[in-house]
Structure formats: C-alpha cells, structure tokens
Tab-separated table of C-alpha atoms and ligand atoms in Angstrom:
chain	number	residue	atom	x	y	z
A	1	MET	CA	114.905	70.066	109.211
A	2	HIS	CA	113.589	67.516	106.768
A	3	GLU	CA	109.989	68.628	107.174
A	4	THR	CA	110.767	72.264	106.457
A	5	THR	CA	112.749	71.376	103.347
A	6	ASP	CA	109.850	69.309	102.133
A	7	LEU	CA	107.437	72.162	102.761
A	8	GLU	CA	109.715	74.647	100.984
A	9	GLU	CA	109.735	72.344	97.959
A	10	ARG	CA	105.947	72.164	97.917
A	11	VAL	CA	105.717	75.952	98.168
A	12	ALA	CA	108.201	76.409	95.320
A	13	ALA	CA	106.318	73.903	93.142
A	14	ASP	CA	102.884	75.483	93.672
A	15	PRO	CA	102.957	78.853	95.481
A	16	GLY	CA	99.344	79.566	94.540
A	17	ALA	CA	98.218	76.668	96.761
A	18	PHE	CA	99.459	78.457	99.880
A	19	ARG	CA	98.159	81.316	101.951
A	20	VAL	CA	100.395	82.765	104.650
A	21	LEU	CA	99.164	84.400	107.843
A	22	THR	CA	101.649	86.073	110.141
A	23	GLY	CA	101.554	89.054	112.409
A	24	ASP	CA	103.168	91.253	114.996
A	25	ARG	CA	101.988	93.023	118.114
A	26	PRO	CA	101.936	96.800	117.723
A	27	THR	CA	104.003	97.423	120.847
A	28	GLY	CA	106.771	99.451	119.203
A	29	PRO	CA	108.893	99.780	116.087
A	30	LEU	CA	109.973	96.629	114.260
A	31	HIS	CA	113.691	95.894	114.479
A	32	LEU	CA	116.410	93.864	112.778
A	33	GLY	CA	115.430	90.794	114.812
A	34	HIS	CA	112.015	90.956	113.151
A	35	TYR	CA	113.614	91.614	109.794
A	36	PHE	CA	115.928	88.607	109.703
A	37	GLY	CA	113.612	86.396	111.769
A	38	THR	CA	110.419	86.869	109.779
A	39	LEU	CA	109.981	89.969	107.598
A	40	ALA	CA	112.559	88.902	104.999
A	41	ASN	CA	110.865	85.517	104.800
A	42	ARG	CA	107.462	87.108	104.191
A	43	VAL	CA	108.813	89.217	101.351
A	44	ARG	CA	110.522	86.182	99.870
A	45	LEU	CA	107.311	84.124	99.996
A	46	GLN	CA	105.277	86.970	98.539
A	47	ARG	CA	107.718	87.400	95.657
A	48	ALA	CA	107.493	83.644	95.047
A	49	GLY	CA	103.734	84.017	94.517
A	50	VAL	CA	102.300	83.068	97.918
A	51	GLU	CA	99.350	85.152	99.128
A	52	LEU	CA	100.074	87.062	102.338
A	53	PHE	CA	97.815	88.059	105.229
A	54	VAL	CA	99.691	90.283	107.665
A	55	LEU	CA	98.092	90.936	111.025
A	56	ILE	CA	98.656	93.894	113.299
A	57	ALA	CA	97.771	92.016	116.481
A	58	ASP	CA	96.231	94.827	118.528
A	59	TYR	CA	94.253	92.492	120.812
A	60	GLN	CA	97.495	90.709	121.731
A	61	VAL	CA	98.948	93.894	123.175
A	62	ILE	CA	96.669	93.721	126.221
A	63	ILE	CA	97.752	90.203	127.153
A	64	ASP	CA	100.442	91.407	129.534
A	65	ARG	CA	99.607	95.083	130.127
A	66	ASP	CA	96.552	97.062	131.121
A	67	VAL	CA	96.189	99.288	128.094
A	68	ALA	CA	97.597	99.387	124.588
A	69	GLU	CA	99.417	102.698	124.438
A	70	ARG	CA	99.845	104.983	121.431
A	71	LEU	CA	98.069	102.494	119.182
A	72	PRO	CA	97.350	104.784	116.211
A	73	GLU	CA	100.987	105.877	115.985
A	74	ARG	CA	102.315	102.348	116.452
A	75	MET	CA	99.950	100.772	113.975
A	76	LEU	CA	100.768	103.308	111.260
A	77	GLY	CA	104.479	102.905	112.059
A	78	GLN	CA	104.167	99.157	111.718
A	79	ILE	CA	102.499	99.487	108.325
A	80	ALA	CA	105.323	101.802	107.253
A	81	ASP	CA	107.848	99.186	108.431
A	82	TYR	CA	106.058	96.477	106.416
A	83	LEU	CA	105.931	98.495	103.223
A	84	ALA	CA	109.490	99.793	103.636
A	85	VAL	CA	110.935	96.263	103.748
A	86	GLY	CA	109.039	95.327	100.611
A	87	ILE	CA	105.677	93.846	101.565
A	88	ASP	CA	103.448	94.777	98.643
A	89	PRO	CA	100.027	96.024	99.768
A	90	GLU	CA	98.615	95.395	96.292
A	91	THR	CA	98.649	91.665	96.933
A	92	ALA	CA	99.087	91.422	100.716
A	93	THR	CA	96.177	91.957	103.105
A	94	ILE	CA	97.353	94.099	106.027
A	95	PHE	CA	94.720	94.249	108.770
A	96	ASN	CA	94.208	94.480	112.531
A	97	HIS	CA	92.348	92.242	114.980
A	98	SER	CA	89.845	94.667	116.399
A	99	ALA	CA	88.600	95.728	112.963
A	100	VAL	CA	87.547	92.208	111.970
A	101	PRO	CA	84.610	91.031	114.143
A	102	ALA	CA	84.192	87.641	112.441
A	103	LEU	CA	87.764	86.671	113.323
A	104	ASN	CA	87.116	87.432	116.979
A	105	GLN	CA	83.848	85.535	117.041
A	106	LEU	CA	85.658	82.332	116.037
A	107	MET	CA	87.305	82.467	119.456
A	108	LEU	CA	84.078	81.165	121.067
A	109	PRO	CA	83.621	77.854	119.255
A	110	PHE	CA	87.406	77.412	119.220
A	111	LEU	CA	87.664	77.785	123.006
A	112	SER	CA	85.235	74.884	123.342
A	113	LEU	CA	87.673	72.649	121.471
A	114	VAL	CA	90.580	72.891	123.917
A	115	SER	CA	90.885	72.003	127.579
A	116	VAL	CA	91.999	74.267	130.382
A	117	ALA	CA	94.824	71.788	131.060
A	118	GLU	CA	96.093	72.143	127.484
A	119	LEU	CA	96.090	75.923	127.780
A	120	GLY	CA	97.934	75.763	131.105
A	121	ARG	CA	100.748	73.636	129.660
A	122	ASN	CA	101.776	76.115	126.938
A	123	PRO	CA	105.477	76.906	127.582
A	124	THR	CA	105.433	80.216	125.695
A	125	VAL	CA	102.497	81.422	127.796
A	126	LYS	CA	104.354	80.332	130.951
A	127	ASP	CA	107.398	82.351	129.871
A	128	GLU	CA	105.269	85.398	129.188
A	129	ILE	CA	103.604	85.132	132.575
A	130	ALA	CA	107.043	84.956	134.202
A	131	ALA	CA	108.209	88.007	132.237
A	132	SER	CA	105.072	90.068	132.804
A	133	ARG	CA	105.072	92.624	135.579
A	134	GLN	CA	101.327	92.361	136.187
A	135	ALA	CA	100.055	91.460	139.634
A	136	ALA	CA	97.445	89.058	138.273
A	137	VAL	CA	97.423	86.889	135.160
A	138	SER	CA	94.461	87.707	132.916
A	139	GLY	CA	92.169	85.192	131.249
A	140	LEU	CA	93.371	86.527	127.910
A	141	MET	CA	96.936	85.487	128.739
A	142	PHE	CA	95.822	81.837	128.907
A	143	THR	CA	93.455	81.938	125.979
A	144	TYR	CA	95.236	84.127	123.450
A	145	PRO	CA	96.829	81.123	121.714
A	146	VAL	CA	93.270	80.106	120.776
A	147	HIS	CA	92.675	83.624	119.502
A	148	GLN	CA	95.841	83.186	117.483
A	149	ALA	CA	94.311	80.018	116.017
A	150	ALA	CA	91.412	82.232	114.909
A	151	ASP	CA	93.936	84.646	113.322
A	152	ILE	CA	95.243	81.822	111.210
A	153	LEU	CA	92.032	79.963	110.474
A	154	PHE	CA	89.636	82.851	109.773
A	155	CYS	CA	91.357	83.254	106.393
A	156	LYS	CA	92.103	79.518	106.056
A	157	ALA	CA	95.832	80.144	105.976
A	158	ASN	CA	97.780	76.923	105.560
A	159	LEU	CA	101.304	78.265	106.069
A	160	VAL	CA	102.573	80.149	109.111
A	161	PRO	CA	106.200	81.301	109.089
A	162	VAL	CA	107.221	81.381	112.742
A	163	GLY	CA	110.108	81.390	115.152
A	164	LYS	CA	110.555	78.517	117.587
A	165	ASP	CA	108.791	80.366	120.436
A	166	GLN	CA	105.554	80.307	118.426
A	167	LEU	CA	105.502	76.522	117.912
A	168	PRO	CA	103.300	75.775	120.965
A	169	HIS	CA	100.711	78.239	119.595
A	170	GLN	CA	100.968	76.673	116.187
A	171	GLU	CA	100.247	73.258	117.747
A	172	ILE	CA	97.066	74.681	119.287
A	173	ALA	CA	95.979	76.072	115.915
A	174	ARG	CA	96.502	72.654	114.339
A	175	THR	CA	94.602	70.961	117.171
A	176	VAL	CA	91.689	73.388	116.830
A	177	ALA	CA	91.514	72.807	113.061
A	178	ARG	CA	91.567	69.025	113.483
A	179	ARG	CA	89.005	68.941	116.280
A	180	PHE	CA	86.667	71.307	114.458
A	181	THR	CA	86.766	68.955	111.473
A	182	GLU	CA	86.074	65.911	113.662
A	183	ARG	CA	83.158	67.564	115.415
A	184	TYR	CA	81.510	69.575	112.647
A	185	GLY	CA	83.053	68.641	109.306
A	186	PRO	CA	85.709	70.115	107.036
A	187	VAL	CA	85.957	73.900	107.044
A	188	PHE	CA	89.607	74.504	107.941
A	189	PRO	CA	92.967	73.307	106.635
A	190	VAL	CA	95.503	72.130	109.222
A	191	PRO	CA	98.088	74.922	108.985
A	192	ASP	CA	101.793	74.113	108.714
A	193	ALA	CA	104.473	76.048	110.568
A	194	LEU	CA	107.377	77.163	108.422
A	195	LEU	CA	110.391	77.527	110.703
A	196	THR	CA	112.913	80.167	109.724
A	197	ASP	CA	116.446	78.794	109.693
A	198	VAL	CA	118.127	82.065	110.688
A	199	PRO	CA	119.772	81.792	114.112
A	200	VAL	CA	118.139	83.913	116.808
A	201	LEU	CA	119.499	87.425	116.544
A	202	LEU	CA	120.561	88.708	119.931
A	203	GLY	CA	120.423	92.329	120.966
A	204	THR	CA	123.421	94.542	121.617
A	205	ASP	CA	123.492	93.395	125.267
A	206	GLY	CA	123.654	89.687	124.421
A	207	ALA	CA	120.010	89.013	125.399
A	208	LYS	CA	117.261	88.314	122.840
A	209	MET	CA	116.671	91.392	120.677
A	210	SER	CA	113.496	92.916	122.033
A	211	LYS	CA	111.672	96.224	122.089
A	212	SER	CA	111.351	96.169	125.856
A	213	ARG	CA	115.058	95.617	126.572
A	214	GLY	CA	116.344	98.668	124.713
A	215	ASN	CA	118.852	96.458	122.883
A	216	ALA	CA	117.156	96.451	119.489
A	217	ILE	CA	118.213	98.105	116.251
A	218	ASP	CA	114.969	99.535	114.941
A	219	LEU	CA	114.397	99.663	111.197
A	220	SER	CA	113.323	103.261	111.771
A	221	ALA	CA	116.300	104.347	113.899
A	222	THR	CA	118.689	106.944	112.488
A	223	ALA	CA	122.222	106.006	111.452
A	224	ASP	CA	123.532	107.883	114.504
A	225	GLU	CA	121.223	106.111	116.942
A	226	THR	CA	122.290	102.815	115.421
A	227	ALA	CA	125.971	103.695	115.768
A	228	ARG	CA	125.496	104.678	119.400
A	229	LEU	CA	123.707	101.420	120.253
A	230	ILE	CA	126.364	99.285	118.573
A	231	THR	CA	129.194	101.266	120.197
A	232	ARG	CA	127.725	100.423	123.611
A	233	ALA	CA	127.379	96.697	122.804
A	234	LYS	CA	128.961	94.144	125.135
A	235	THR	CA	132.093	92.451	123.805
A	236	ASP	CA	135.141	90.934	125.493
A	237	ALA	CA	138.840	91.663	125.913
A	238	GLU	CA	140.157	89.141	123.386
A	239	ARG	CA	141.555	90.897	120.299
A	240	ARG	CA	141.054	88.059	117.863
A	241	ILE	CA	137.509	88.159	116.486
A	242	THR	CA	135.870	84.769	116.043
A	243	TYR	CA	132.353	83.473	115.530
A	244	ASP	CA	131.571	81.344	118.578
A	245	PRO	CA	127.951	81.960	119.645
A	246	ASP	CA	128.152	79.792	122.782
A	247	GLY	CA	131.586	80.838	124.020
A	248	ARG	CA	131.494	84.508	122.975
A	249	PRO	CA	127.841	85.590	122.696
A	250	GLY	CA	128.547	89.340	122.653
A	251	VAL	CA	131.172	89.310	119.911
A	252	SER	CA	129.297	86.668	117.928
A	253	THR	CA	126.072	88.646	117.931
A	254	LEU	CA	127.882	91.553	116.337
A	255	VAL	CA	129.626	89.307	113.817
A	256	LEU	CA	126.281	87.734	112.898
A	257	LEU	CA	124.657	91.141	112.484
A	258	ALA	CA	127.339	92.269	110.048
A	259	ALA	CA	127.191	88.942	108.220
A	260	LEU	CA	123.410	89.014	107.801
A	261	CYS	CA	123.546	92.607	106.553
A	262	GLN	CA	126.323	91.762	104.088
A	263	GLY	CA	124.751	88.455	103.011
A	264	ARG	CA	127.893	86.562	104.027
A	265	GLU	CA	128.883	83.772	106.414
A	266	PRO	CA	129.741	84.955	109.949
A	267	GLU	CA	132.986	82.938	109.967
A	268	SER	CA	134.330	84.818	106.968
A	269	VAL	CA	133.353	88.212	108.428
A	270	ALA	CA	135.147	87.291	111.670
A	271	ALA	CA	138.250	86.086	109.826
A	272	GLU	CA	138.435	89.324	107.860
A	273	ILE	CA	138.477	91.404	111.048
A	274	GLY	CA	141.019	89.008	112.540
A	275	ASP	CA	143.093	90.667	115.265
A	276	GLY	CA	141.386	94.058	114.945
A	277	GLY	CA	139.587	93.696	118.255
A	278	ALA	CA	136.215	95.009	119.345
A	279	ALA	CA	136.746	98.505	117.937
A	280	ALA	CA	137.339	97.249	114.398
A	281	LEU	CA	134.432	94.837	114.738
A	282	LYS	CA	132.039	97.574	115.815
A	283	LYS	CA	133.136	99.811	112.958
A	284	VAL	CA	132.324	97.054	110.472
A	285	VAL	CA	128.974	96.331	112.130
A	286	ILE	CA	127.916	99.986	112.190
A	287	GLU	CA	128.785	100.394	108.511
A	288	SER	CA	127.108	97.139	107.449
A	289	VAL	CA	123.898	97.764	109.350
A	290	ASN	CA	123.545	101.376	108.267
A	291	GLU	CA	124.374	100.528	104.666
A	292	PHE	CA	121.861	97.694	104.680
A	293	LEU	CA	119.099	99.783	106.239
A	294	ARG	CA	119.732	102.934	104.197
A	295	PRO	CA	117.200	102.180	101.425
A	296	VAL	CA	114.653	100.795	103.915
A	297	ARG	CA	114.911	103.951	105.999
A	298	ALA	CA	114.636	106.205	102.954
A	299	ARG	CA	111.455	104.433	101.806
A	300	ARG	CA	110.078	104.490	105.323
A	301	ALA	CA	110.630	108.236	105.650
A	302	GLU	CA	108.577	108.794	102.480
A	303	LEU	CA	105.828	106.517	103.751
A	304	VAL	CA	105.402	108.152	107.149
A	305	ALA	CA	105.231	111.550	105.462
A	306	ASP	CA	101.866	110.448	104.034
A	307	PRO	CA	99.805	108.961	106.890
A	308	ALA	CA	96.611	109.143	104.829
A	309	GLN	CA	98.139	106.636	102.441
A	310	LEU	CA	99.067	104.302	105.320
A	311	ARG	CA	95.515	104.547	106.658
A	312	ALA	CA	94.184	103.725	103.206
A	313	VAL	CA	96.338	100.590	103.070
A	314	LEU	CA	94.915	99.449	106.413
A	315	ALA	CA	91.338	100.310	105.431
A	316	ALA	CA	91.638	98.267	102.228
A	317	GLY	CA	93.198	95.366	104.148
A	318	ASN	CA	90.499	95.434	106.793
A	319	GLU	CA	87.778	95.484	104.161
A	320	ARG	CA	89.245	92.423	102.512
A	321	ALA	CA	89.831	90.642	105.843
A	322	ASN	CA	86.208	91.293	106.798
A	323	ALA	CA	84.908	89.838	103.531
A	324	VAL	CA	87.038	86.723	104.014
A	325	GLY	CA	86.167	86.471	107.720
A	326	ASP	CA	82.420	86.884	107.169
A	327	ALA	CA	82.454	84.072	104.601
A	328	THR	CA	84.360	81.755	106.957
A	329	LEU	CA	82.111	82.573	109.912
A	330	HIS	CA	79.076	81.755	107.805
A	331	GLU	CA	80.568	78.361	106.951
A	332	VAL	CA	81.346	77.753	110.616
A	333	ARG	CA	77.828	78.626	111.745
A	334	ALA	CA	76.360	76.428	109.006
A	335	ALA	CA	78.637	73.517	109.970
A	336	MET	CA	77.519	73.930	113.596
A	337	GLY	CA	73.876	73.954	112.556
A	338	ALA	CA	73.326	77.552	113.659
A	339	VAL	CA	72.093	78.848	110.306
A	340	VAL	CA	68.331	78.232	110.371
B	1	LIG	N1	102.234	86.093	118.743
B	1	LIG	C1	102.930	86.759	117.663
B	1	LIG	C2	104.058	87.601	118.282
B	1	LIG	O1	104.081	87.831	119.469
B	1	LIG	C3	102.046	87.653	116.839
B	1	LIG	C4	100.894	86.916	116.219
B	1	LIG	C5	99.584	87.130	116.461
B	1	LIG	C6	100.967	85.851	115.269
B	1	LIG	N2	98.808	86.281	115.728
B	1	LIG	C7	99.617	85.487	115.003
B	1	LIG	C8	101.997	85.160	114.625
B	1	LIG	C9	99.317	84.446	114.122
B	1	LIG	C10	101.686	84.136	113.758
B	1	LIG	C11	100.355	83.774	113.509
B	1	LIG	O2	104.910	88.052	117.563
C-alpha cells in the first residue's frame, strides 16, 4: 500500500491541509465493524488535527427500500454512537443530507459529467442491486454514487477514509472533480481515498458484519446481548485455536475480534488460548469485547439520556454545513456562468 503510506505521511506532516468527509447511512445502530473499519480512524485523524465532516446519509437510506424507517431515533442514536467513540463535536461537523439543500443541488451539474454507461458499470451498485429485495431498481440506486460525490465535494474534502467497497464511488467522485475542472475551471480538489488497513471484520456467523444479518455486535448492545451473540457464533470442532482466516473463518473472526479489542496480534491471542477449544475462545472474546466497549457504552448511555443535546449537535453541524455548502454552490454557479 505504497500510496496509502505516502498519504499518511503527508497527513502527519500537515494535518491542517486536509479535510475529511465520511458518513454512514442511518439504517440502524453502528457496530464493531464500523468501529474498527472506520470510526477509530476518524477519531485518530481528528486527534491528529484533521478537520472532520461526518455525514448522516439519510438520502442514501432510500436507495434500496421504499421508506426510511424510524429516522429521528436512528439519527440521534448515530450521533450518540459518534460522540461515544470520541468524535468531538466542537471541531467536527456532524450533519445530514436532507438538511443541506446546496449539497443536493450539486447533484444536477454533477450528473451531467458522467455517462449512463459509467454508472451502470459500478460493481458496488451491482452488488447492492443483487442484495436488494425490491422488485424494481430505482434511479437513485444508479445515481447515488454521484450524490456521494456531492457529499464529498460540497465541503471540498480532500481525504475520504473508506473501505474497499467504497472505492468505485470514490473513483466517480474523483472523475466528477476532474471533469468539472476541465469544463468550468478549478473549484474542487480531487479527493484521495484513505484505505483502512484493518482486515474486514466478519460477523458472528462468518459473513460480513452487517446490521441486516443480525450478526453484528452493536456499540449500544448490553454486555448480556453481546455475550449471547458471541456464544451462538459459528466455530468448528478442532480444539486447537489458530488464526487462519481462509481455512477457519468462524474461529478466526472471533480471534480477530478479541485481538482488536485487546490491541494485540491475532496470532498471539490464538496461541494463548491454545488447546482450550471454542468454549475458552468465546469466553475470552466476550470478556475482551465487553471490556473494550464498557466506557463507550457508559458514555453513550449518558448521551442518549439528553436528546436535546444530541439535537443541538446536529443543528450546529447542519448550520455549518449549510454555510459551507452555500459558498461552494455560489462558486459552482459562478463558474458555470449562472450568476448574472
Ligand atoms: N456509502 C456509505 C456507506 O454505505 C455512506 C456514505 C455516504 C459515504 N456518503 C459518503 C462514505 C461519502 C464516504 C463518503 O456506508
């Protein structure tokens, strides 16, 4: 990952030159997959001095379902998750799509910069279509990667920490930025993707950890719920515990979970359990996860007890996002010759 190393060095040398935009769909509670895949990275970047824009992607919820359910509850829960893991709302801008009109308006000129063929080739969109249970594929399903380009570019973010599945979208954002510059002049930076080097964290059933599969350890779950989920996890009959993600996905997922929570290498966690078998492994995993999440859960419980405060965080973020978005939209309209 030469490119990523290079980028990390540039960020470390001059964090003030970078603005991060990342986000999550408010479709349910954030889980440990989010934590190790992206949330920890955001907190790290913020502590290093990089400015953070964190998007609650409410318009992305309706890509693959008819209505966004329980949005108020899920959005406030997501803000609580963010703050509980250490995102600092004093310097981060936490906002949601539908509250920032200028962001959404960028979708129109941006759509003119990409071809239908390019949109149709996006492998992540193809996967989502395959996974969706909808009878018909909506226009938003094909075009939301362009909307995601607007998420990134409305605030001129130049750094986007992402997992591998988001790379096709990131390519579209870079293409949009480049083509806008060619056609109308320089308004946008070409944003870099910052790949996280953490291996994909699988759920307790060996499939990708995901809200919809019921295999995810939510940040907000109780210690008992967590224990129950881990107890049910798929393992195998071999007593000797090893870390072998390809050969033993079930056991290795659990080993990795414990290792990430303890800040250790999975091989050494596995060696320590040795011949203890699945029962000993699960005991270690339950203890490590619950120990790791204890302070996060305590902070989160305090946060959700004061929903007015969570709403105030979002209102302040939306106000700031609107100021930034309005300024960018004005530049865009001027570059396009629409300001008369
Ligand atoms: N597509 C992302 C997800 O499903 C969420 C998202 C929306 C996002 N806009 C973004 C991520 C912009 C990075 C940059 O999790």
